[in-house]
CSV table of C-alpha atoms in Angstrom, one decimal:
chain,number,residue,atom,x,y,z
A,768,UNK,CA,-103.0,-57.0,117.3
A,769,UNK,CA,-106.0,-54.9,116.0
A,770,UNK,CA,-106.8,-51.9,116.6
A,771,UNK,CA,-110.2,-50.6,116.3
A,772,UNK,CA,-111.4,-47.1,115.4
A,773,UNK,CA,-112.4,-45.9,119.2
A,774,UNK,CA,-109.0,-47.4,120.7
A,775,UNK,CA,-107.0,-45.5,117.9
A,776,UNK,CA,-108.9,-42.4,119.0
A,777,UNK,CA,-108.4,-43.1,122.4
A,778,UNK,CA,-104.9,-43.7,122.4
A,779,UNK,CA,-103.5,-41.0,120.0
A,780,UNK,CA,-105.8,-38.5,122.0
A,781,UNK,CA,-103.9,-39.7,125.8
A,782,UNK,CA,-100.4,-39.3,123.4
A,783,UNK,CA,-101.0,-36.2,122.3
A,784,UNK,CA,-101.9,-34.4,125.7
A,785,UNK,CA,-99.0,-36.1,126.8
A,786,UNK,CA,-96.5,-35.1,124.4
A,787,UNK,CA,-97.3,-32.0,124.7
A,788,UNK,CA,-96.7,-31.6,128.5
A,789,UNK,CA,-93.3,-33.6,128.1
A,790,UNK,CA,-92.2,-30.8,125.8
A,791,UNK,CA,-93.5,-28.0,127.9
A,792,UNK,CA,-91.2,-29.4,130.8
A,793,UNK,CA,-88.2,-30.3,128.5
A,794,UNK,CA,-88.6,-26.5,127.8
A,795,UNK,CA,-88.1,-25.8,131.6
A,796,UNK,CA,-84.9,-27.9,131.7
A,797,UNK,CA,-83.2,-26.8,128.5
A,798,UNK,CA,-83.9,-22.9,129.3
A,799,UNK,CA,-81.2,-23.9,132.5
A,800,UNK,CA,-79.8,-20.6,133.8
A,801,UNK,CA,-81.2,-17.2,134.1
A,802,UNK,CA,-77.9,-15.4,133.0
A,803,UNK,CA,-79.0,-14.2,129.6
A,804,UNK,CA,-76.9,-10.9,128.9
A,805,UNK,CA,-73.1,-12.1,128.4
A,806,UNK,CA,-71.0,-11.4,131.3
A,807,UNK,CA,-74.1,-10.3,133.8
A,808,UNK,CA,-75.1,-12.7,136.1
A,809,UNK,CA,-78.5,-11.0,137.3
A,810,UNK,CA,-78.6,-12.7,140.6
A,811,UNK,CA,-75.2,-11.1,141.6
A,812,UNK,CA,-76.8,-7.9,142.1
A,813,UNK,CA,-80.0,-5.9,143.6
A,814,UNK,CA,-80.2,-2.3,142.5
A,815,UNK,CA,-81.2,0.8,144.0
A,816,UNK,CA,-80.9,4.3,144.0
A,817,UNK,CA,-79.5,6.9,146.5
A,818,UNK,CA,-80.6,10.3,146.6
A,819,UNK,CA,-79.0,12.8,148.6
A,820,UNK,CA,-81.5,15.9,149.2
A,821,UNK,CA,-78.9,18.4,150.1
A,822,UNK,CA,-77.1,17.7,147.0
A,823,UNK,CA,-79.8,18.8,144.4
A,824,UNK,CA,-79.5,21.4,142.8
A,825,UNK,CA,-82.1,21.4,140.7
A,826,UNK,CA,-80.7,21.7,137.3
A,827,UNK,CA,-82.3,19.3,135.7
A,828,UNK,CA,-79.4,17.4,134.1
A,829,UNK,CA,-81.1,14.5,135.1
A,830,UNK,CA,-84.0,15.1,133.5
A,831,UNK,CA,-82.6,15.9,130.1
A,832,UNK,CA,-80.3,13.0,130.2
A,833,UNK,CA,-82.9,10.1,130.5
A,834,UNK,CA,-85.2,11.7,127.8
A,835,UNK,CA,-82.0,11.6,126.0
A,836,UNK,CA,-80.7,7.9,126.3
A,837,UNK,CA,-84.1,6.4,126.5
A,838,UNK,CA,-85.6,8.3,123.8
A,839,UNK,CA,-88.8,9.8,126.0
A,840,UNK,CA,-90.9,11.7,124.1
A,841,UNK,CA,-90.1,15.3,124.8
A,842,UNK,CA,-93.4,16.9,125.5
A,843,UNK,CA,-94.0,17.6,129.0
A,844,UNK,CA,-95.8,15.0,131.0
A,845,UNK,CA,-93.9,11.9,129.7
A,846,UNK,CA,-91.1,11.3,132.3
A,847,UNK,CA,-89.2,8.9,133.3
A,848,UNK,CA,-87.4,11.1,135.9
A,849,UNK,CA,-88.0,14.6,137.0
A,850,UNK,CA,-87.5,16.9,139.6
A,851,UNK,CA,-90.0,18.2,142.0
A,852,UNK,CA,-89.7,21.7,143.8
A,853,UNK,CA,-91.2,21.9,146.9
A,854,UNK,CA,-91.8,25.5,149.2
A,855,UNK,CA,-92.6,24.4,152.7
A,856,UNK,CA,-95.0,28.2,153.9
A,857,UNK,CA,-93.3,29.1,157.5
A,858,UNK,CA,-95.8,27.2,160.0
A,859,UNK,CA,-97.9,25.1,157.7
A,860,UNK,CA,-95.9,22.0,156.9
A,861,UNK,CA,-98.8,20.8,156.1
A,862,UNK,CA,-99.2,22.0,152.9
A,863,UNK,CA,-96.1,22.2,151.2
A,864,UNK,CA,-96.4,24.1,147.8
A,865,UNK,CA,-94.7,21.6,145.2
A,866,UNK,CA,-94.2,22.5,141.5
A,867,UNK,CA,-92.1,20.5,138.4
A,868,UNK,CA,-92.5,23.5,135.1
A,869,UNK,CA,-91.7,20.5,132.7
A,870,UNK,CA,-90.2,17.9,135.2
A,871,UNK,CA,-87.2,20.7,135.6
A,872,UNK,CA,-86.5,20.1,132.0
A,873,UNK,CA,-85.3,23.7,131.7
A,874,UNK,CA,-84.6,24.1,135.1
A,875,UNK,CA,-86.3,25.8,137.2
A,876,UNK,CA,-87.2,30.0,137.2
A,877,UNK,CA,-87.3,31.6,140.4
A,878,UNK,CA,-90.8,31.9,142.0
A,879,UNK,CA,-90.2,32.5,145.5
A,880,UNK,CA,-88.4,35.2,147.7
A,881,UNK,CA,-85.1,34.7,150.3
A,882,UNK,CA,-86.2,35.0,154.0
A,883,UNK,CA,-90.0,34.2,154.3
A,884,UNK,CA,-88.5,31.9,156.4
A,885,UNK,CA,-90.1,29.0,154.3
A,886,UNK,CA,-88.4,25.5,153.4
A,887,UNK,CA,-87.4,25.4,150.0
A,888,UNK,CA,-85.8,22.1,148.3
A,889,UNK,CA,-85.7,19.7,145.0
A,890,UNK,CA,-87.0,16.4,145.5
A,891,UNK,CA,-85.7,14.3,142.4
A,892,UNK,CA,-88.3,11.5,141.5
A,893,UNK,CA,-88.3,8.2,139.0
A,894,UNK,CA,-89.7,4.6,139.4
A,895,UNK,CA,-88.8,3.5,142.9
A,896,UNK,CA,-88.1,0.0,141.6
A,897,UNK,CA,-90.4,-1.4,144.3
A,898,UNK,CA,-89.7,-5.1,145.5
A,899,UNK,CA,-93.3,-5.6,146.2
A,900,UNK,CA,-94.4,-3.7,143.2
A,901,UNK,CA,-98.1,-2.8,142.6
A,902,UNK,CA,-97.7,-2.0,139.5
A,903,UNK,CA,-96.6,-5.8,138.8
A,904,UNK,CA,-99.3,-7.2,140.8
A,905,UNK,CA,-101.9,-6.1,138.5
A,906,UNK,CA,-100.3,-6.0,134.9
A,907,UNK,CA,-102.8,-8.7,133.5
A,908,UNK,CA,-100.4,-10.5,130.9
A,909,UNK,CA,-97.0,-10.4,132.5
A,910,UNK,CA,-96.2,-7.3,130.8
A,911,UNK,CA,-93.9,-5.8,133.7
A,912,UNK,CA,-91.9,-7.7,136.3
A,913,UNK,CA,-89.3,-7.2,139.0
A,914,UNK,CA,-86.2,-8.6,137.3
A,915,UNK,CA,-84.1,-11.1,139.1
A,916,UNK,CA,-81.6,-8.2,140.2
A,917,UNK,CA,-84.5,-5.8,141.5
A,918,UNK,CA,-85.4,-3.5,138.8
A,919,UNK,CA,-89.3,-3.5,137.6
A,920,UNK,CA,-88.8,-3.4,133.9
A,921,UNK,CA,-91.6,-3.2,130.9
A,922,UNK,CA,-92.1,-5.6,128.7
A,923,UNK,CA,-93.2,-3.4,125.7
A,924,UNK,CA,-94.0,-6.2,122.9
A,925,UNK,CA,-96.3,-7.7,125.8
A,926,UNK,CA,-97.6,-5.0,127.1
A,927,UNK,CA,-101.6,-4.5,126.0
A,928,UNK,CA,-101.9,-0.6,127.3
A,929,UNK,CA,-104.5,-1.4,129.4
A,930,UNK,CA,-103.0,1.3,132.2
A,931,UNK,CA,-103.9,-0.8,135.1
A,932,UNK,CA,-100.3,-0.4,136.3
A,933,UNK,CA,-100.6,3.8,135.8
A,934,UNK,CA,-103.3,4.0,138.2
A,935,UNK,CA,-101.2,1.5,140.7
A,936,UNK,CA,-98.4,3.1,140.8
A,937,UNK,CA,-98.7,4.9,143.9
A,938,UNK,CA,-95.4,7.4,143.1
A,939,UNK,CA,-97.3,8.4,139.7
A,940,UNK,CA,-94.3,6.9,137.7
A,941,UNK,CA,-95.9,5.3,134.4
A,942,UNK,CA,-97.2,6.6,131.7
A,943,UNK,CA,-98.2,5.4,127.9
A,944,UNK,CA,-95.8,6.0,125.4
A,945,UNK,CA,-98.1,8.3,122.5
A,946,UNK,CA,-96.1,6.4,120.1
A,947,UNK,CA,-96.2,2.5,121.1
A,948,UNK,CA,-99.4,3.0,123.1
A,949,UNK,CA,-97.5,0.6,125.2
A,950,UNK,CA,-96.4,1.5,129.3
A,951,UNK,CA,-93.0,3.1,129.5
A,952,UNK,CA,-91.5,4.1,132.8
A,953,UNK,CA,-87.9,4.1,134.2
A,954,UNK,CA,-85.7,1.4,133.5
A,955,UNK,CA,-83.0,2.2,135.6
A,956,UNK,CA,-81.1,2.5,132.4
A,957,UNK,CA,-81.3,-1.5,132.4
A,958,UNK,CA,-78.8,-1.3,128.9
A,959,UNK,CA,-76.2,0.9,130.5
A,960,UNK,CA,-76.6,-1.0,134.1
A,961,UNK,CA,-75.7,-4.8,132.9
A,962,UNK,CA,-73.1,-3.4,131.1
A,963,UNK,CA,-71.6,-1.7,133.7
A,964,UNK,CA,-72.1,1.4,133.2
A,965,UNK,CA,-74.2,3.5,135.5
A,966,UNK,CA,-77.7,5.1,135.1
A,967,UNK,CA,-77.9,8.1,132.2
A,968,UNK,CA,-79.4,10.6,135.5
A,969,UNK,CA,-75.9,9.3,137.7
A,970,UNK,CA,-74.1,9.9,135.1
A,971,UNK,CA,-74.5,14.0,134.1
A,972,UNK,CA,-75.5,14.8,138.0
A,973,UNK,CA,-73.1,17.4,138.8
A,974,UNK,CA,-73.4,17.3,142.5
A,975,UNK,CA,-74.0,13.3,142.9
A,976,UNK,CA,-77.2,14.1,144.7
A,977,UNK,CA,-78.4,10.5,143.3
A,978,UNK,CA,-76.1,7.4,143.1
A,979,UNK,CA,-76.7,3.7,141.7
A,980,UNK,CA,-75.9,1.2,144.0
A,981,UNK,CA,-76.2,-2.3,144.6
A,982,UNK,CA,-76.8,-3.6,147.4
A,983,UNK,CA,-75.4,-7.2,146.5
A,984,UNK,CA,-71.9,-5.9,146.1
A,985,UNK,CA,-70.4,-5.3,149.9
A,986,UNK,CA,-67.8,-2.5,148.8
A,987,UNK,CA,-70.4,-0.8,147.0
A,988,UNK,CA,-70.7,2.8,148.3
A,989,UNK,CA,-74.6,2.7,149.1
A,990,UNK,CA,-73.7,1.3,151.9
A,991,UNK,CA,-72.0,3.9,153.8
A,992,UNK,CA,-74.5,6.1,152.2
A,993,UNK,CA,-77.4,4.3,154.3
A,994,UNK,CA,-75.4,3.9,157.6
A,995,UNK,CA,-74.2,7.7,157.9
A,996,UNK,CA,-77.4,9.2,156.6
A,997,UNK,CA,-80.9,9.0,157.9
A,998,UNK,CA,-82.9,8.0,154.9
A,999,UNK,CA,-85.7,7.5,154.4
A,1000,UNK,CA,-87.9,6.4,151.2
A,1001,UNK,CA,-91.3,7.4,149.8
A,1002,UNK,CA,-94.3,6.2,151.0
A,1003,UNK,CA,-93.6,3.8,153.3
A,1004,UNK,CA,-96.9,3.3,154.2
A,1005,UNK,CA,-97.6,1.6,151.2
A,1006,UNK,CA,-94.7,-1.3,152.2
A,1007,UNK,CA,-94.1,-1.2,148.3
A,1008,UNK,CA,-90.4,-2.4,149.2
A,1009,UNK,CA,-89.2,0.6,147.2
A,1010,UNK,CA,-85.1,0.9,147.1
A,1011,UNK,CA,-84.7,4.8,145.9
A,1012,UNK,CA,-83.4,5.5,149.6
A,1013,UNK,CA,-82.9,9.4,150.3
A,1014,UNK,CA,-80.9,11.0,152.8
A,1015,UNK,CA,-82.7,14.2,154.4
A,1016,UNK,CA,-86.0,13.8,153.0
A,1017,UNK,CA,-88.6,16.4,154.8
A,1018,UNK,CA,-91.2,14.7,156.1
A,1019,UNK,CA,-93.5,17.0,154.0
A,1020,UNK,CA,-92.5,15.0,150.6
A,1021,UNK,CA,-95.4,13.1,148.9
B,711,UNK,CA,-120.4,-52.7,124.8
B,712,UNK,CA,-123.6,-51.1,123.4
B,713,UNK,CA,-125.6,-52.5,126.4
B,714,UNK,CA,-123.2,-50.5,128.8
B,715,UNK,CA,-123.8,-47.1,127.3
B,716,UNK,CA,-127.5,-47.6,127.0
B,717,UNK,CA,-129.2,-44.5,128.0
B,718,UNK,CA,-125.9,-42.8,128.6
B,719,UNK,CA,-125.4,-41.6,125.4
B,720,UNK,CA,-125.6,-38.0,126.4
B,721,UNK,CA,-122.8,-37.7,129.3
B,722,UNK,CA,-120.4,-40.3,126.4
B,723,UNK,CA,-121.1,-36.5,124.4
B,724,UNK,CA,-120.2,-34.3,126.8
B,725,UNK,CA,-117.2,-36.1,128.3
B,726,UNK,CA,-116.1,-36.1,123.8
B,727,UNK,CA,-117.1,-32.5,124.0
B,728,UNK,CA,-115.0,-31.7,127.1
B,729,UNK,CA,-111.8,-33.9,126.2
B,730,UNK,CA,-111.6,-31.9,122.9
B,731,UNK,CA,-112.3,-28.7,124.7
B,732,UNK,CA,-108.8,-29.5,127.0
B,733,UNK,CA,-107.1,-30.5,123.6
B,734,UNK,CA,-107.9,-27.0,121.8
B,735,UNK,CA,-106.8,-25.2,125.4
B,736,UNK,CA,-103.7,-27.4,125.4
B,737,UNK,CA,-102.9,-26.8,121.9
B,738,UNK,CA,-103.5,-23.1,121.9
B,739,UNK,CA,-101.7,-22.5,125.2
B,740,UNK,CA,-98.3,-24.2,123.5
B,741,UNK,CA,-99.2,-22.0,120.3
B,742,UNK,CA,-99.9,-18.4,121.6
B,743,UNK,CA,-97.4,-18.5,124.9
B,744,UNK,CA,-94.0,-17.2,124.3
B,745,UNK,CA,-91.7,-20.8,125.3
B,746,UNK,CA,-89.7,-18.6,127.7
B,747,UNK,CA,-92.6,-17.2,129.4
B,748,UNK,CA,-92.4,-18.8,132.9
B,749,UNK,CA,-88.7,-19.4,133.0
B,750,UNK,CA,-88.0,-16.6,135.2
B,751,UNK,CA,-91.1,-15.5,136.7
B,752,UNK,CA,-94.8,-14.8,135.4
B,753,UNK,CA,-93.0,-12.5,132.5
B,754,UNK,CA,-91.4,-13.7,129.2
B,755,UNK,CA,-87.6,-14.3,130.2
B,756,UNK,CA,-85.9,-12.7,127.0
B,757,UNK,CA,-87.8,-9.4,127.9
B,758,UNK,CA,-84.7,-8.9,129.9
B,759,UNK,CA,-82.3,-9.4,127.0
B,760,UNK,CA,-85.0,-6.6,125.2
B,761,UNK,CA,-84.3,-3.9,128.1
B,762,UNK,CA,-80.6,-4.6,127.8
B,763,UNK,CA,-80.2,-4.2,124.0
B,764,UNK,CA,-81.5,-0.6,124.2
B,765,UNK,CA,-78.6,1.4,122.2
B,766,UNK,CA,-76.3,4.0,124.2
B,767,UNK,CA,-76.6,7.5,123.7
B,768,UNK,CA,-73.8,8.4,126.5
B,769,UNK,CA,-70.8,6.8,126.4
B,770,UNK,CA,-69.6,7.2,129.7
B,771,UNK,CA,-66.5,8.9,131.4
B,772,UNK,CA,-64.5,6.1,131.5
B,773,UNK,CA,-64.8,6.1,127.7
B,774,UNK,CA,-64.2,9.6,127.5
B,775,UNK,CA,-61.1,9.5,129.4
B,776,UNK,CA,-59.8,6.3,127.6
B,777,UNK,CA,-58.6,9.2,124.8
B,778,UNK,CA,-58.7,12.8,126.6
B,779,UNK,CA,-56.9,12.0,129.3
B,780,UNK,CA,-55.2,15.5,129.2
B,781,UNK,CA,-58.3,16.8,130.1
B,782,UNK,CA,-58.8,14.1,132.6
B,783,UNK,CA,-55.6,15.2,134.4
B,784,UNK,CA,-56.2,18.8,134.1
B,785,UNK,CA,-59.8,18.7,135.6
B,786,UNK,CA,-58.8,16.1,138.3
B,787,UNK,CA,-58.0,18.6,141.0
B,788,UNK,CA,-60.5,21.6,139.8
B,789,UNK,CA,-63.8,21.8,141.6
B,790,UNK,CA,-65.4,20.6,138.9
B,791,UNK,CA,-64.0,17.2,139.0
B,792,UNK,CA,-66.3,15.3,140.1
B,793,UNK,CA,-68.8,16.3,137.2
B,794,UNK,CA,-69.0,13.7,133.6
B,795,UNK,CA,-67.8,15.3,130.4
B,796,UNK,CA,-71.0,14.7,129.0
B,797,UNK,CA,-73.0,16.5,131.5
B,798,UNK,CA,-71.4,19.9,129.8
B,799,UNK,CA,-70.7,18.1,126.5
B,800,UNK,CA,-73.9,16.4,125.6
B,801,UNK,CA,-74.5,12.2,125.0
B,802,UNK,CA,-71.4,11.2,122.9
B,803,UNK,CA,-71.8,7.2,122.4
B,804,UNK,CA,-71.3,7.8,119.1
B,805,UNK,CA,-68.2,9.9,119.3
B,806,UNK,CA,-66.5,7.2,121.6
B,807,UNK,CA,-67.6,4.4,119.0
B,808,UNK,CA,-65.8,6.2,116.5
B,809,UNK,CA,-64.3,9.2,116.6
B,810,UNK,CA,-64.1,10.1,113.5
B,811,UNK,CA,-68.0,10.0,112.7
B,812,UNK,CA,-69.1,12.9,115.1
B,813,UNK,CA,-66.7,15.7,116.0
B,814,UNK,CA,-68.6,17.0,118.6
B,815,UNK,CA,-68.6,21.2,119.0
B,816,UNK,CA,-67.4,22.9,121.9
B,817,UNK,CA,-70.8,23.9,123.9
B,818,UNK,CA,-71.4,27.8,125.2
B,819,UNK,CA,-70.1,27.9,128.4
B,820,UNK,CA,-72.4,30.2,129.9
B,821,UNK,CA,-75.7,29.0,129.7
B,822,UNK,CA,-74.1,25.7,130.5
B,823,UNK,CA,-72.9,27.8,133.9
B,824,UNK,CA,-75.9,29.2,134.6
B,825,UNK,CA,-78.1,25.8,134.3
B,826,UNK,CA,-76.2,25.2,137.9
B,827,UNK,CA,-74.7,28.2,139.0
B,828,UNK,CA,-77.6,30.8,139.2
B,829,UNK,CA,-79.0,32.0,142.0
B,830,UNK,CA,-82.8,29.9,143.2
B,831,UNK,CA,-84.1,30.0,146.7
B,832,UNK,CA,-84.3,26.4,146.2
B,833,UNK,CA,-80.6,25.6,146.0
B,834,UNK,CA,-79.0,24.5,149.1
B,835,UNK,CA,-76.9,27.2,150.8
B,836,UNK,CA,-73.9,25.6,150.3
B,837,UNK,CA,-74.1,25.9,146.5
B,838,UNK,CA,-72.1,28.6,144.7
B,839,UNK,CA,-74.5,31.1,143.2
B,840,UNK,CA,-74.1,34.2,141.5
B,841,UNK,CA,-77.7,36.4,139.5
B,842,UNK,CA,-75.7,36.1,136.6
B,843,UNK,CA,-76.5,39.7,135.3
B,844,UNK,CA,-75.4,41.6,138.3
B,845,UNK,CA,-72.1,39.2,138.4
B,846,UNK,CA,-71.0,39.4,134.9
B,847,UNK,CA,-72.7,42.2,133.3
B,848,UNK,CA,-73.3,40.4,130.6
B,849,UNK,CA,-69.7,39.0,129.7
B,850,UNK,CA,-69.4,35.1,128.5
B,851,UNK,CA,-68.7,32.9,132.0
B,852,UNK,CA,-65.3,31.8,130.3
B,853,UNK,CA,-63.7,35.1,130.0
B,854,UNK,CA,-62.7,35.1,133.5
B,855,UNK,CA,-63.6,31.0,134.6
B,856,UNK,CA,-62.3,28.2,133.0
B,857,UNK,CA,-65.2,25.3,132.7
B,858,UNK,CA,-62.5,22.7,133.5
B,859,UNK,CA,-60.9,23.9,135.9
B,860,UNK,CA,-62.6,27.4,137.3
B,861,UNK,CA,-60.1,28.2,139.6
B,862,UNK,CA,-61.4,30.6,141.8
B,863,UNK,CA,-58.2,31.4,143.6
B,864,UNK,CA,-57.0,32.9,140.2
B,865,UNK,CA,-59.5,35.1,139.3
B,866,UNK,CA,-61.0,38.3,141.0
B,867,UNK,CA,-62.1,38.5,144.5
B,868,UNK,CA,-65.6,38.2,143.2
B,869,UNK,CA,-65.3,34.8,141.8
């Protein structure tokens, strides 16, 4: 058989596209199972966070503790977590006054006076680890994601720093890293969580006004947590799927 | 053969043009796309291992308690039991890795007592508060309360 020069071209050209969507699809078949980290099975769980209101205290262990284990830059304004202190005026729910000096880093000096008969509480905050997350829906590359057991984690070596996912964040819980330039946000302390340990914030609160849970596990005490409480999480509106639940929220919380 | 592409010379070029077009595309997509990008979701699969490989910094009670369980014992019916070690203590991964590289130094109790303990309009009601000045006078927490166990029944009335 001969072969001239056009079929040569012609058939070395239909084997090569060929070949090489055969070995994308082998790829699909030898990667097999998700479980990656060594006795964590990410599909036996779905994290999320309960905060208890009345518990706060406001003493910003959390705080300290995640800029701590997950190496946040210390200046204010890059946070992972932080607590929010809101003054309700007597009257005028409407317009709570709500402050965070340095997220609560160094707690919090006192600013208002006993019996104005205003509402005064501490409204921990960090990424609500949507299940519908904006912030996912726009990251151009597939630099974030909602990981197989429900946390919305950062790709750092992917990420491009374009900040789309800043601005979509409706909780305000992203920010660029001065150092990477890359997105950073709360991981949920994703290294301590798949080890089986729990978050760096659960860990130091003194009071336990914020829990992990996962909702996967049926003896896992979230659950009683979101039968005997009302609770309620931020932003509903938005139908962002978000899983930090918490008990007593005032309807005055942003 | 010739006769066939007779004044069709022009679309033969494009359809050439086009077919290596798809080749480069194919070629560079293989090239510049992580190979476990896709296996999981639109993300790059081993992103997951990256968020899990972050080092420790706190070790964890359990850890702690695995060696101090004296303290364990002695704090497990004081009102402070339900707090970590290194709330007061400070991240000690290191310490529980190996003991002997970091001996870690007993903190100041009383700012560590007043980060919770001092009185905000803030904290809920039923939170023990004291203005520390007016309670104290300016003696260290820890003369009178012990951090591990602070034993109110033990001490004066005004604990």
């Amino acid at each position: 058989m001969t072969v001239n020069r056009r079929q040569f071209v012609l058939a070395s050209g239909k084997y090569l596209v060929m070949s090489a969507a055969a070995s994308r699809a082998v790829g699909y078949v030898l990667a097999g199972s998700p479980e990656r980290a060594p006795g964590y099975s990410a599909h036996d769980h779905w994290w999320a966070m309960a905060i208890d209101i009345d518990l706060c205290i406001g003493c910003g262990g959390c705080v300290r503790a995640c800029k701590e284990e997950n190496d946040v830059p210390l200046e204010p304004f890059f946070f992972r977590t932080w607590v929010e202190r809101y003054h309700v005026p007597e009257g005028d729910i409407e317009h709570p006054m709500v402050d965070s000096p340095n997220g609560g880093y160094d707690g919090f000096p006192e600013r208002y006076r006993e019996g104005d008969g205003s509402k005064n509480f501490f409204v921990p905050k960090l990424c609500n680890h949507c299940a519908h997350s904006p912030c996912v829906q726009v990251c151009p590359v597939g630099a974030t994601f909602e990981s197989p057991d429900g946390v919305v984690l950062v790709d750092k070596d992917y990420c491009l720093g374009c900040r789309y996912c800043v601005q979509a964040c409706p909780y305000g819980c992203r920010f660029i890293d001065p150092r990477t330039h890359s997105v950073d946000k709360c991981s949920l302390c994703y290294h301590r969580i798949t080890k089986g340990l729990t978050t760096a914030c659960c860990e130091v609160c003194p009071t336990g006004a914020r829990t992990l849970g996962d909702l996967k596990d049926p003896s896992d005490p979230i659950h009683e947590f979101l039968r005997t409480n009302m609770v309620q999480v931020l932003k509903p509106q938005m139908a962002t799927g978000a899983k930090v639940y918490y008990a007593d929220l005032d309807g005055s919380v942003r | 053969m010739r006769e066939l592409f007779k004044d069709k010379e022009h679309l033969v070029r494009m359809a050439g043009l086009f077919g290596v077009g798809l080749l480069v595309f194919v070629v560079l997509r293989g090239v510049l796309i992580p190979a476990d990008f896709g296996d999981l979701g639109h993300y790059r699969a081993s992103a997951l291992d990256d968020n899990s490989s972050v080092e420790l910094r706190f070790a964890g009670r359990a850890a702690c308690e695995l060696c101090h369980d004296d303290v364990a014992a002695e704090r497990a019916k004081s009102a402070h039991r339900s707090i970590a070690c290194e709330a007061c203590h400070g991240a000690l991964a290191v310490h529980a890795d190996n003991p002997e590289a970091v001996f870690p130094e007993r903190p100041e109790a009383t700012p560590l007592c007043v980060a919770c303990h001092e009185a905000n309009v803030t904290k809920p009601a039923w939170f023990p508060t004291v203005i520390p000045d007016e309670h104290s006078e300016g003696e260290a927490c820890d003369e009178c309360h012990m951090p591990h166990a602070p034993g109110f029944e033990e001490v004066g009335s005004d604990g």
